Tab-separated table of C-alpha atoms in Angstrom:
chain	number	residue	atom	x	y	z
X	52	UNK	CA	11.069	-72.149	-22.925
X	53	UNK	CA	13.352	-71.967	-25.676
X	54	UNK	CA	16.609	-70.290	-26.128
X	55	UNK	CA	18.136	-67.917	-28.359
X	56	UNK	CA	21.550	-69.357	-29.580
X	57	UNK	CA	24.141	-67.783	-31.670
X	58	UNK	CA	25.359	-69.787	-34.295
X	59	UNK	CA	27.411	-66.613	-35.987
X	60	UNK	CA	28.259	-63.048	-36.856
X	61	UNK	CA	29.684	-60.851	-39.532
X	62	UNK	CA	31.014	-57.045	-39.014
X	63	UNK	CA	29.539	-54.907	-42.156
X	64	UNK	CA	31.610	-51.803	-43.169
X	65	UNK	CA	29.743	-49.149	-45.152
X	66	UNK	CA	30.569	-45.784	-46.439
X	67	UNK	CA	28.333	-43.269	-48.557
X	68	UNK	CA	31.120	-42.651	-50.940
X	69	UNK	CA	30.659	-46.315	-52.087
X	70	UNK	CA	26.724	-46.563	-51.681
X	71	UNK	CA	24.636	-48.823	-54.430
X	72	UNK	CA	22.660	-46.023	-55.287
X	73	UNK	CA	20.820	-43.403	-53.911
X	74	UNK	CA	22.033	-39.494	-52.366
X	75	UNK	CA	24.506	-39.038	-49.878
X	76	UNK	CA	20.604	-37.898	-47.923
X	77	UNK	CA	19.193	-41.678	-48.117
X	78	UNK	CA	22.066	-43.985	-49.531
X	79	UNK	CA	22.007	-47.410	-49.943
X	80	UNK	CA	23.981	-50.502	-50.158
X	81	UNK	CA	23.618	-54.036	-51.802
X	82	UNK	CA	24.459	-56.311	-49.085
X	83	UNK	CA	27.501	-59.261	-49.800
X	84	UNK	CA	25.638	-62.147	-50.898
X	85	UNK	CA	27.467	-64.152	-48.102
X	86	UNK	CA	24.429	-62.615	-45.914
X	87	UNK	CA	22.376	-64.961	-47.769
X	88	UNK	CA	24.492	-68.030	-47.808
X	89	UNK	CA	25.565	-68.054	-44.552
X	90	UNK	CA	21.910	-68.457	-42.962
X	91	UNK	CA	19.694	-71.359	-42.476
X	92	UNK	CA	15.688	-71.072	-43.064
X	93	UNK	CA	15.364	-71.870	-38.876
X	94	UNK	CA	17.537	-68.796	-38.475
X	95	UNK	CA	17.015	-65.027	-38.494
X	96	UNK	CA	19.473	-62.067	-38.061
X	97	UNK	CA	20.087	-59.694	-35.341
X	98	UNK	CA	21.640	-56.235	-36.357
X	99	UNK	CA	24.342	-54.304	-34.411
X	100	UNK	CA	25.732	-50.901	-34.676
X	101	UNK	CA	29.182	-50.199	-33.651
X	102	UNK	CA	30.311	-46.944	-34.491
X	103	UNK	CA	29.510	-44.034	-37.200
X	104	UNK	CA	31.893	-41.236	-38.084
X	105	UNK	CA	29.802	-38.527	-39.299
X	106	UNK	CA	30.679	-34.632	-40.204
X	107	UNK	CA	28.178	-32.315	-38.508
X	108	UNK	CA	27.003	-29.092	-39.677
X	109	UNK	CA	25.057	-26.215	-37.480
X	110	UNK	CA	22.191	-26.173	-39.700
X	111	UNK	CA	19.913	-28.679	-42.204
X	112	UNK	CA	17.876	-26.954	-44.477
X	113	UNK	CA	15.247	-28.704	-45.989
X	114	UNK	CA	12.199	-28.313	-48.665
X	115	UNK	CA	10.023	-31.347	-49.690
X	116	UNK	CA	8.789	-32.986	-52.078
X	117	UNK	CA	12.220	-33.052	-53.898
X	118	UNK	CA	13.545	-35.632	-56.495
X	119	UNK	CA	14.955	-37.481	-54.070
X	120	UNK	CA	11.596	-37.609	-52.139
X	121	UNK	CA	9.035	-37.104	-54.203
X	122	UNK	CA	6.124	-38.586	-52.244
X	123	UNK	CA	7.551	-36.772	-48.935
X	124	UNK	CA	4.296	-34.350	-47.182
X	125	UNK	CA	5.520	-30.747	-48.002
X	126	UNK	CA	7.339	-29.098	-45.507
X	127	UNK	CA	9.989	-26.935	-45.330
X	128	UNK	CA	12.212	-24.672	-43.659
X	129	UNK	CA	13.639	-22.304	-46.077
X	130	UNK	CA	12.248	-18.802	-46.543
X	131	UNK	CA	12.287	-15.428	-45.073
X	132	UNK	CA	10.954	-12.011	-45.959
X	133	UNK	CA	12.887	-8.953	-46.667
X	134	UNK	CA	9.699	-6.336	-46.729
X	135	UNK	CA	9.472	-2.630	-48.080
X	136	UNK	CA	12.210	0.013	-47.562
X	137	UNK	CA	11.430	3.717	-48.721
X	138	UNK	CA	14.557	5.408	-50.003
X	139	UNK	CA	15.428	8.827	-51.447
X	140	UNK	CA	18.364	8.031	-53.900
X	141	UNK	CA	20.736	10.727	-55.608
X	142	UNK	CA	19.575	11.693	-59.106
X	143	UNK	CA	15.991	9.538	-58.630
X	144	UNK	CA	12.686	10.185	-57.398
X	145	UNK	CA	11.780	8.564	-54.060
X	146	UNK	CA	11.443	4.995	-54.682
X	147	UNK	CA	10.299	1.731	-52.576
X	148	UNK	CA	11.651	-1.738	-52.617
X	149	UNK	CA	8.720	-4.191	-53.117
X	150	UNK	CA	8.736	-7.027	-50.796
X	151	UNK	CA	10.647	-10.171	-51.464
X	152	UNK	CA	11.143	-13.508	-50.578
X	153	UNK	CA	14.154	-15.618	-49.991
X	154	UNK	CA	14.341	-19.170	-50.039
X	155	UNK	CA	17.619	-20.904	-49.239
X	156	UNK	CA	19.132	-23.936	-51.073
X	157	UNK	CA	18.191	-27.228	-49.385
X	158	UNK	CA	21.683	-28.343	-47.526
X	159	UNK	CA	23.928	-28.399	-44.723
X	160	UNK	CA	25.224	-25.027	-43.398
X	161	UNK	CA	27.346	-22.906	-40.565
X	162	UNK	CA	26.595	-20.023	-38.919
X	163	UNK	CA	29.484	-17.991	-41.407
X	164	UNK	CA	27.445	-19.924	-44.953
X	165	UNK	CA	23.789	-18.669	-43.926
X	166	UNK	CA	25.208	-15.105	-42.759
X	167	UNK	CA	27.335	-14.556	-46.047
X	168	UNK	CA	24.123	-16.191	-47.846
X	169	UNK	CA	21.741	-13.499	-46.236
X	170	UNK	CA	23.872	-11.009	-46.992
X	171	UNK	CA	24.265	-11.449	-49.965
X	172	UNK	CA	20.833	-11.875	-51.450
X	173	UNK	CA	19.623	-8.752	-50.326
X	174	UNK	CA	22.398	-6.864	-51.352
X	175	UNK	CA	22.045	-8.329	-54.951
X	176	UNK	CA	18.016	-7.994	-54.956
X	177	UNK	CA	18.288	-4.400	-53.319
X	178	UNK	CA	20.795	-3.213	-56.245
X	179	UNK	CA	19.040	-5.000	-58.809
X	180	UNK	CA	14.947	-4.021	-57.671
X	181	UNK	CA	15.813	-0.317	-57.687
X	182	UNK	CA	17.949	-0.406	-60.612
X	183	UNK	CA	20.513	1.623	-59.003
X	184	UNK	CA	23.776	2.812	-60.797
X	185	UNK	CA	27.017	0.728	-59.996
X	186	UNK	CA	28.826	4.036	-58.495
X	187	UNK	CA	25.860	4.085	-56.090
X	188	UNK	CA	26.491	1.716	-53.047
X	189	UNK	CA	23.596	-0.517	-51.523
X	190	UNK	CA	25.391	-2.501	-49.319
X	191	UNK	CA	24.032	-5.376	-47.139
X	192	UNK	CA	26.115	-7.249	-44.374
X	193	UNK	CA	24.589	-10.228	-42.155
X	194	UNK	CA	26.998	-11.197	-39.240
X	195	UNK	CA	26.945	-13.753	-36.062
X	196	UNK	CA	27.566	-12.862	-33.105
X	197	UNK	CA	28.745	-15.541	-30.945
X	198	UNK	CA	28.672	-13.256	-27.968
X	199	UNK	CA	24.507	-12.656	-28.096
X	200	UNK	CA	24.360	-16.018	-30.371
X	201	UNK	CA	22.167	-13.510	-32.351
X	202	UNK	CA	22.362	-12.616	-36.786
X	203	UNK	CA	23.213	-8.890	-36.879
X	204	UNK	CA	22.280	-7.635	-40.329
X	205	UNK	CA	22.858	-3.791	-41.811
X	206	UNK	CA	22.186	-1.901	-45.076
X	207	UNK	CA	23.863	0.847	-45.467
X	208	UNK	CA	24.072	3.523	-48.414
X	209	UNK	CA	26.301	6.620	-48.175
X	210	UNK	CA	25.324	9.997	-47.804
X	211	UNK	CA	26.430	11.000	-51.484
X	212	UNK	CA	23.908	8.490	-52.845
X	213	UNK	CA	21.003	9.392	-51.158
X	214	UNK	CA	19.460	7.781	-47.580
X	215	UNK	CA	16.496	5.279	-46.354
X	216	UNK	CA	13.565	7.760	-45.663
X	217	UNK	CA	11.273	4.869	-43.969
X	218	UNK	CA	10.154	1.051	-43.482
X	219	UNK	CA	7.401	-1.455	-43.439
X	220	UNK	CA	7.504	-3.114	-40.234
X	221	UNK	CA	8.200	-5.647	-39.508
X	222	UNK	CA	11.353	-5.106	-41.731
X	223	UNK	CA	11.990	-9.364	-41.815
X	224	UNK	CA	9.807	-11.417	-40.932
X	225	UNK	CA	9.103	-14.945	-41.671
X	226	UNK	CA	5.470	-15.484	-43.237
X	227	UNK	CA	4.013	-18.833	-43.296
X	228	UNK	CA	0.676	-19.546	-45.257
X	229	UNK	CA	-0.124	-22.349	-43.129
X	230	UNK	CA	0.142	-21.102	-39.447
X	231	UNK	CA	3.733	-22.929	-39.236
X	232	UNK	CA	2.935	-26.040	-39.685
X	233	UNK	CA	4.723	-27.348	-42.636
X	234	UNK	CA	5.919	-24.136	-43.776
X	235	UNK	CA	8.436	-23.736	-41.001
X	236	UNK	CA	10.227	-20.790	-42.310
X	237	UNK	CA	14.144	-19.854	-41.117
X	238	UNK	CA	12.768	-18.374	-38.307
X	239	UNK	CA	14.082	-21.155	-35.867
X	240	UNK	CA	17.628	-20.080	-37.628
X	241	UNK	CA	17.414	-16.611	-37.646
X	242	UNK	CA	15.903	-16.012	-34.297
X	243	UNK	CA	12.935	-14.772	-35.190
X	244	UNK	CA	10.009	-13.870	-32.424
X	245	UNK	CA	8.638	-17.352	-32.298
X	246	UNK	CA	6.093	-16.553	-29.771
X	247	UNK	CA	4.613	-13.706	-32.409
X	248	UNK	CA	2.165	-15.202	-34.817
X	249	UNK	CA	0.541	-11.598	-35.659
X	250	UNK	CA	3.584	-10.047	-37.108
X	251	UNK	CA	5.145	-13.602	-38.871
X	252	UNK	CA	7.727	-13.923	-36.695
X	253	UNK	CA	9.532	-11.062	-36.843
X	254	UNK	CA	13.390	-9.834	-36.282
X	255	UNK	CA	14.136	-6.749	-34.509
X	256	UNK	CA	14.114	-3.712	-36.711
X	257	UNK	CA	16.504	-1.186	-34.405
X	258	UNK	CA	16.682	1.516	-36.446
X	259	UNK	CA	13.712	4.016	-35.310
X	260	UNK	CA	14.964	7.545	-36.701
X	261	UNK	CA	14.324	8.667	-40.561
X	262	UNK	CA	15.791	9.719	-42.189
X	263	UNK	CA	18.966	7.481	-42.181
X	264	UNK	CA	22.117	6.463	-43.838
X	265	UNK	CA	22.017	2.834	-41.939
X	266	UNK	CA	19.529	0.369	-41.234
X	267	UNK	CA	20.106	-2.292	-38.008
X	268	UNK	CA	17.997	-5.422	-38.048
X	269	UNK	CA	18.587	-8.045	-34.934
X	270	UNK	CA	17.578	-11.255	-33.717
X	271	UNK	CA	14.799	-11.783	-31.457
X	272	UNK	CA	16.179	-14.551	-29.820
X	273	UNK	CA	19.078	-16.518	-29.899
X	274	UNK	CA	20.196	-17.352	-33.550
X	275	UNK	CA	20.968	-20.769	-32.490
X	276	UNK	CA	17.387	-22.443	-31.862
X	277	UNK	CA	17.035	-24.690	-34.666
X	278	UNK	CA	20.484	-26.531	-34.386
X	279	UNK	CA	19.698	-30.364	-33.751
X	280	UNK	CA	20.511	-31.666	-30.523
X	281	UNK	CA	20.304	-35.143	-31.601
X	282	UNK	CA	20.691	-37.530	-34.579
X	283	UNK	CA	17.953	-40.386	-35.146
X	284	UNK	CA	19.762	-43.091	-37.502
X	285	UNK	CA	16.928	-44.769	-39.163
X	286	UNK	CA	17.462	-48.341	-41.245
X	287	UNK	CA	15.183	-49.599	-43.686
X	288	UNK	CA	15.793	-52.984	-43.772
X	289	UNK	CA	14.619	-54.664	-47.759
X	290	UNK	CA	14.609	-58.461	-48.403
X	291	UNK	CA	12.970	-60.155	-51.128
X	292	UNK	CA	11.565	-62.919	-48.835
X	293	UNK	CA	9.805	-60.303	-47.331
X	294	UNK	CA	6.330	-59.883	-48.239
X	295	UNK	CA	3.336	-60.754	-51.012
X	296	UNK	CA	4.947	-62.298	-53.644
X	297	UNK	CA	8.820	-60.804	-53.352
X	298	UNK	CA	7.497	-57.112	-53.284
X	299	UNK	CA	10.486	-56.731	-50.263
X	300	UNK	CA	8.125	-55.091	-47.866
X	301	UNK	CA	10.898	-52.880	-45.781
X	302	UNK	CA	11.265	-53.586	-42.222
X	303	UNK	CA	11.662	-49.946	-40.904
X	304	UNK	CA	13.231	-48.930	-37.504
X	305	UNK	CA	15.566	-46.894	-35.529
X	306	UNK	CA	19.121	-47.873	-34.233
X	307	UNK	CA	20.294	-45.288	-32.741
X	308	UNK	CA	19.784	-41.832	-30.465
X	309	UNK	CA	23.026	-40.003	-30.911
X	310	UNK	CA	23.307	-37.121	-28.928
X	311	UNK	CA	25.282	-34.240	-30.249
X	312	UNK	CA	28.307	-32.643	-28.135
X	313	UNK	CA	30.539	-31.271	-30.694
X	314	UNK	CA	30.933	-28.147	-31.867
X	315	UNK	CA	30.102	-26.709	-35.208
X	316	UNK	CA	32.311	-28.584	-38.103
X	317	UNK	CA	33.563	-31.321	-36.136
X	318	UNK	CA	33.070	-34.759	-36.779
X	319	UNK	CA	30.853	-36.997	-34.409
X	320	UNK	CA	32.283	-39.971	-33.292
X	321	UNK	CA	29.963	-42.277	-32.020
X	322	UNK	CA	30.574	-45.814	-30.775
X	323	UNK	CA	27.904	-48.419	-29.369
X	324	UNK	CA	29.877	-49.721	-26.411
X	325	UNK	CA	27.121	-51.658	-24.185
X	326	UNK	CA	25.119	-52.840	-27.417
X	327	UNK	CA	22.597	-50.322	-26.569
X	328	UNK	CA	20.806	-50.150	-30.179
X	329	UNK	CA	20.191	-53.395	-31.784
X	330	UNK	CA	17.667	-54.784	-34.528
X	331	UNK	CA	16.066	-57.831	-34.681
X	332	UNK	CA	15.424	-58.792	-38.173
X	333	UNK	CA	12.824	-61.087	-39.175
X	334	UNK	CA	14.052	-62.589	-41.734
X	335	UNK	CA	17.030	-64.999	-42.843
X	336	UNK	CA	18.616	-62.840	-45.254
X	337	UNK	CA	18.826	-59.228	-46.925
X	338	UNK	CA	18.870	-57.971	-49.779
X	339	UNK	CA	19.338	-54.198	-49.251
X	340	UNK	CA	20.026	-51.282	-46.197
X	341	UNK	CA	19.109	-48.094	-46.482
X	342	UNK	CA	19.595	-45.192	-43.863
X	343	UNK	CA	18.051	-41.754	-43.568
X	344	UNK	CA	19.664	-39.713	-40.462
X	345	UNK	CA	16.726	-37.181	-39.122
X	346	UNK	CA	16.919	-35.055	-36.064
X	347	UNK	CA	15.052	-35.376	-32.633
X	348	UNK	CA	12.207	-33.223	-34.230
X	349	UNK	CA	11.756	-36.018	-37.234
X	350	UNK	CA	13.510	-33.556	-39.767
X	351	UNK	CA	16.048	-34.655	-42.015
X	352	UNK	CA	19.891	-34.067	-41.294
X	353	UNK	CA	22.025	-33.892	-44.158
X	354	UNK	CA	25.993	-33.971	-43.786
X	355	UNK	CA	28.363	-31.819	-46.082
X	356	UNK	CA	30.177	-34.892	-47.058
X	357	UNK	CA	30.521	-38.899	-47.396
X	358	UNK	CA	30.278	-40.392	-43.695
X	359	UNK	CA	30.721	-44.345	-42.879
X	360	UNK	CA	29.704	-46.939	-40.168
X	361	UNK	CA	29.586	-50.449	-39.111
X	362	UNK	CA	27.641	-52.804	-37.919
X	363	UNK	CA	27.215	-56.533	-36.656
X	364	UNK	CA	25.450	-59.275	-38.322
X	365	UNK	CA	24.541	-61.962	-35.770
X	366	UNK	CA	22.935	-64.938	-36.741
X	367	UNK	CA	20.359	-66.338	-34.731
X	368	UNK	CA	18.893	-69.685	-33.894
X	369	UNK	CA	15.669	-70.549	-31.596
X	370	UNK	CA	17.510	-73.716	-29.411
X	371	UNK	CA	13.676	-75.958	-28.231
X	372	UNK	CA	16.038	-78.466	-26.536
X	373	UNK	CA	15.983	-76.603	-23.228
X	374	UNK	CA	12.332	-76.581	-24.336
X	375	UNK	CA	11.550	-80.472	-24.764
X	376	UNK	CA	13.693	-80.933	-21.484
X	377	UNK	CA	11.427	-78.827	-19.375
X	378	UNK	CA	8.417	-80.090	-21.137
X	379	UNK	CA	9.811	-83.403	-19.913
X	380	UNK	CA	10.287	-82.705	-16.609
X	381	UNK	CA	7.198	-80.933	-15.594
X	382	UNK	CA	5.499	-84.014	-17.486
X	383	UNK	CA	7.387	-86.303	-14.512
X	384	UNK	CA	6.706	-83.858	-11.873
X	385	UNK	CA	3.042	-84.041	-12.820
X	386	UNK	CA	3.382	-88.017	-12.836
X	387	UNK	CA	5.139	-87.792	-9.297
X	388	UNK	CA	1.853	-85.731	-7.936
X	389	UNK	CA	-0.217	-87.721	-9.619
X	390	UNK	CA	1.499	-91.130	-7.895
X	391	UNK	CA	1.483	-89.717	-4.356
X	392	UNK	CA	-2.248	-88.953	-4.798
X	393	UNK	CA	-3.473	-92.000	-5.703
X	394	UNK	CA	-1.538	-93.692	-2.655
X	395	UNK	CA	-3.287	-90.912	-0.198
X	396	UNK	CA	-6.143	-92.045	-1.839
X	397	UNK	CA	-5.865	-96.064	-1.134
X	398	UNK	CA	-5.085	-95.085	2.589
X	399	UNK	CA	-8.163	-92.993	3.583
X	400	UNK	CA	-11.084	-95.071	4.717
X	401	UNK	CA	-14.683	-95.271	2.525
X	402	UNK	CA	-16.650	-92.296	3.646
X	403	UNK	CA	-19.471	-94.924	4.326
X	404	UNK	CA	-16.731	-96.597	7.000
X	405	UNK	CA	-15.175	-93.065	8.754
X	406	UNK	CA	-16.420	-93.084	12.664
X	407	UNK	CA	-18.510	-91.227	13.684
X	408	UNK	CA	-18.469	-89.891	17.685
């Protein structure tokens, strides 16, 4: 049997900031071209992460196809519903607020950037939808509470500008036009009812008496569900020796399971200690890495800034001497059996000759 022998290695540094090309979402890097000189044809490569430093965020939010992805399946996680709201302002007739849909910017967010976000929006589409006057006060406030892990949202209005007469329930809900499957909504954020499919998901409207000068909108569940608990590090290893004719066919694969125990903001630290993730490449040399982080789910996980890591380049020879030597000496072991056979044989009598009685 042959033997895998190590004729070398190389530690790679590589940071985002300094990436060949790509986003800061799927960066990559134009290998040193010492990764092709230092390799012989009867060798391939064996790839090594060490560490990563990377910041971590509470929440990736995502919509694809995007430039960066343009032949990505659409799905997204982006959008909730703010639905009607009756109201009886000073100096108008009673009006409603049409329905209206929010869709939040694809990135990497806390718990304090999607409540200030939420809040916000509707403030600035109630105001603007009903076409109140500035000295009248729509005001909208989203909050976290750490203690219930749940988004607290209220609009208020005072009493001298008139009051919220009724609703459509449910007040936010989280409509998807494909049953959830791409279209996963903020609902995982938010804590919407993820159990209630009739209503779209909705938050708890707690507000039941009209009319009112406040309206209280809750969580269903914890606010917290959609946080990833782990970080996939995939590599897409390109070489031009790869494939039909140089098309560098990409040798695709994951490194790493990173489980996340940090909390919100810090950086994870992550370091390979027992060579637990390693990737055999079948090839000599490479051209190109490029990385994509995604969370246990398969969804992308984008961080708010640069991030680095490293890795080890081991270069790898099949060793057949250990090969031809046990070829040789079951080839001498056979010739031993062989040789004590054909003595037995020249011992034992013709059967024509064997007493009988």
């Amino acid at each position: 049997m042959a033997t895998i022998r190590n004729t070398g290695k190389q530690t790679i540094y590589l940071n985002t900031g300094f990436r060949a090309g790509g986003t800061i979402q799927n960066p990559f890097w134009s290998l040193p071209s010492s990764l092709i000189s230092n390799t012989n044809d009867d060798e391939t490569l064996k790839l090594t992460v060490i560490d990563m430093l990377i910041p971590y965020q509470a929440y990736n939010i995502f919509s694809y196809p995007d430039a960066n992805f343009p032949n990505r399946l659409i799905t997204s996680n982006n959008t909730f519903q703010l639905n009607t709201i009756n109201w009886n302002l000073t100096a108008f007739p009673p009006i409603s607020s049409v329905p209206q849909t929010f869709t939040l910017p694809m990135g990497n967010y806390n718990v304090y950037e999607i409540a200030t976000w939420i809040g916000t929006q509707i403030q600035s589409f109630l105001r603007t939808s009903l076409a109140v006057a500035p000295a009248q006060q729509i005001d909208a406030v989203c909050v976290y509470n750490f203690n219930t892990m749940k988004y607290d949202i209220t609009i208020d209005i005072p009493a001298a500008d008139g009051s919220i007469t009724g609703i459509v329930s449910p007040l936010i809900s989280f409509p998807s036009a494909d049953n959830y499957v791409n279209i996963i909504t903020l609902a995982e954020v938010m804590g919407g009812n993820l159990a209630d499919l009739i209503n779209d998901k909705p938050m708890n409207t707690l507000t039941t008496v009209f009319p009112t000068q406040s309206l209280s909108i809750s969580s269903f569940g914890q606010g917290n569900v959609g946080i990833p608990r782990s970080l996939i590090i995939k590599l897409d290893m390109i070489s031009s020796n790869i494939g039909a004719d140089g098309d560098a066919l990409g040798h695709t694969t994951t490194v790493a399971t990173i489980p996340i125990n940090i909390a919100n903001g810090d950086t994870l630290t992550y370091q390979n200690m027992n060579d637990d993730f390693d990737l055999e490449i079948p090839t000599h040399y490479l051209d190109t890495i490029q990385m994509e982080l995604k969370d246990e789910r398969g969804r992308p996980v984008f961080t708010n800034k640069d991030f680095q890591f490293s890795f080890r380049i081991d270069y790898v020879k099949m060793d057949h001497s250990t090969e031809n030597l046990l070829q040789e000496l079951i080839y001498l072991s056979q010739l031993q059996v062989m040789g004590q056979k054909e003595i037995v044989e020249s011992t034992e009598p013709p059967e024509d000759r064997i007493p009988v009685g």
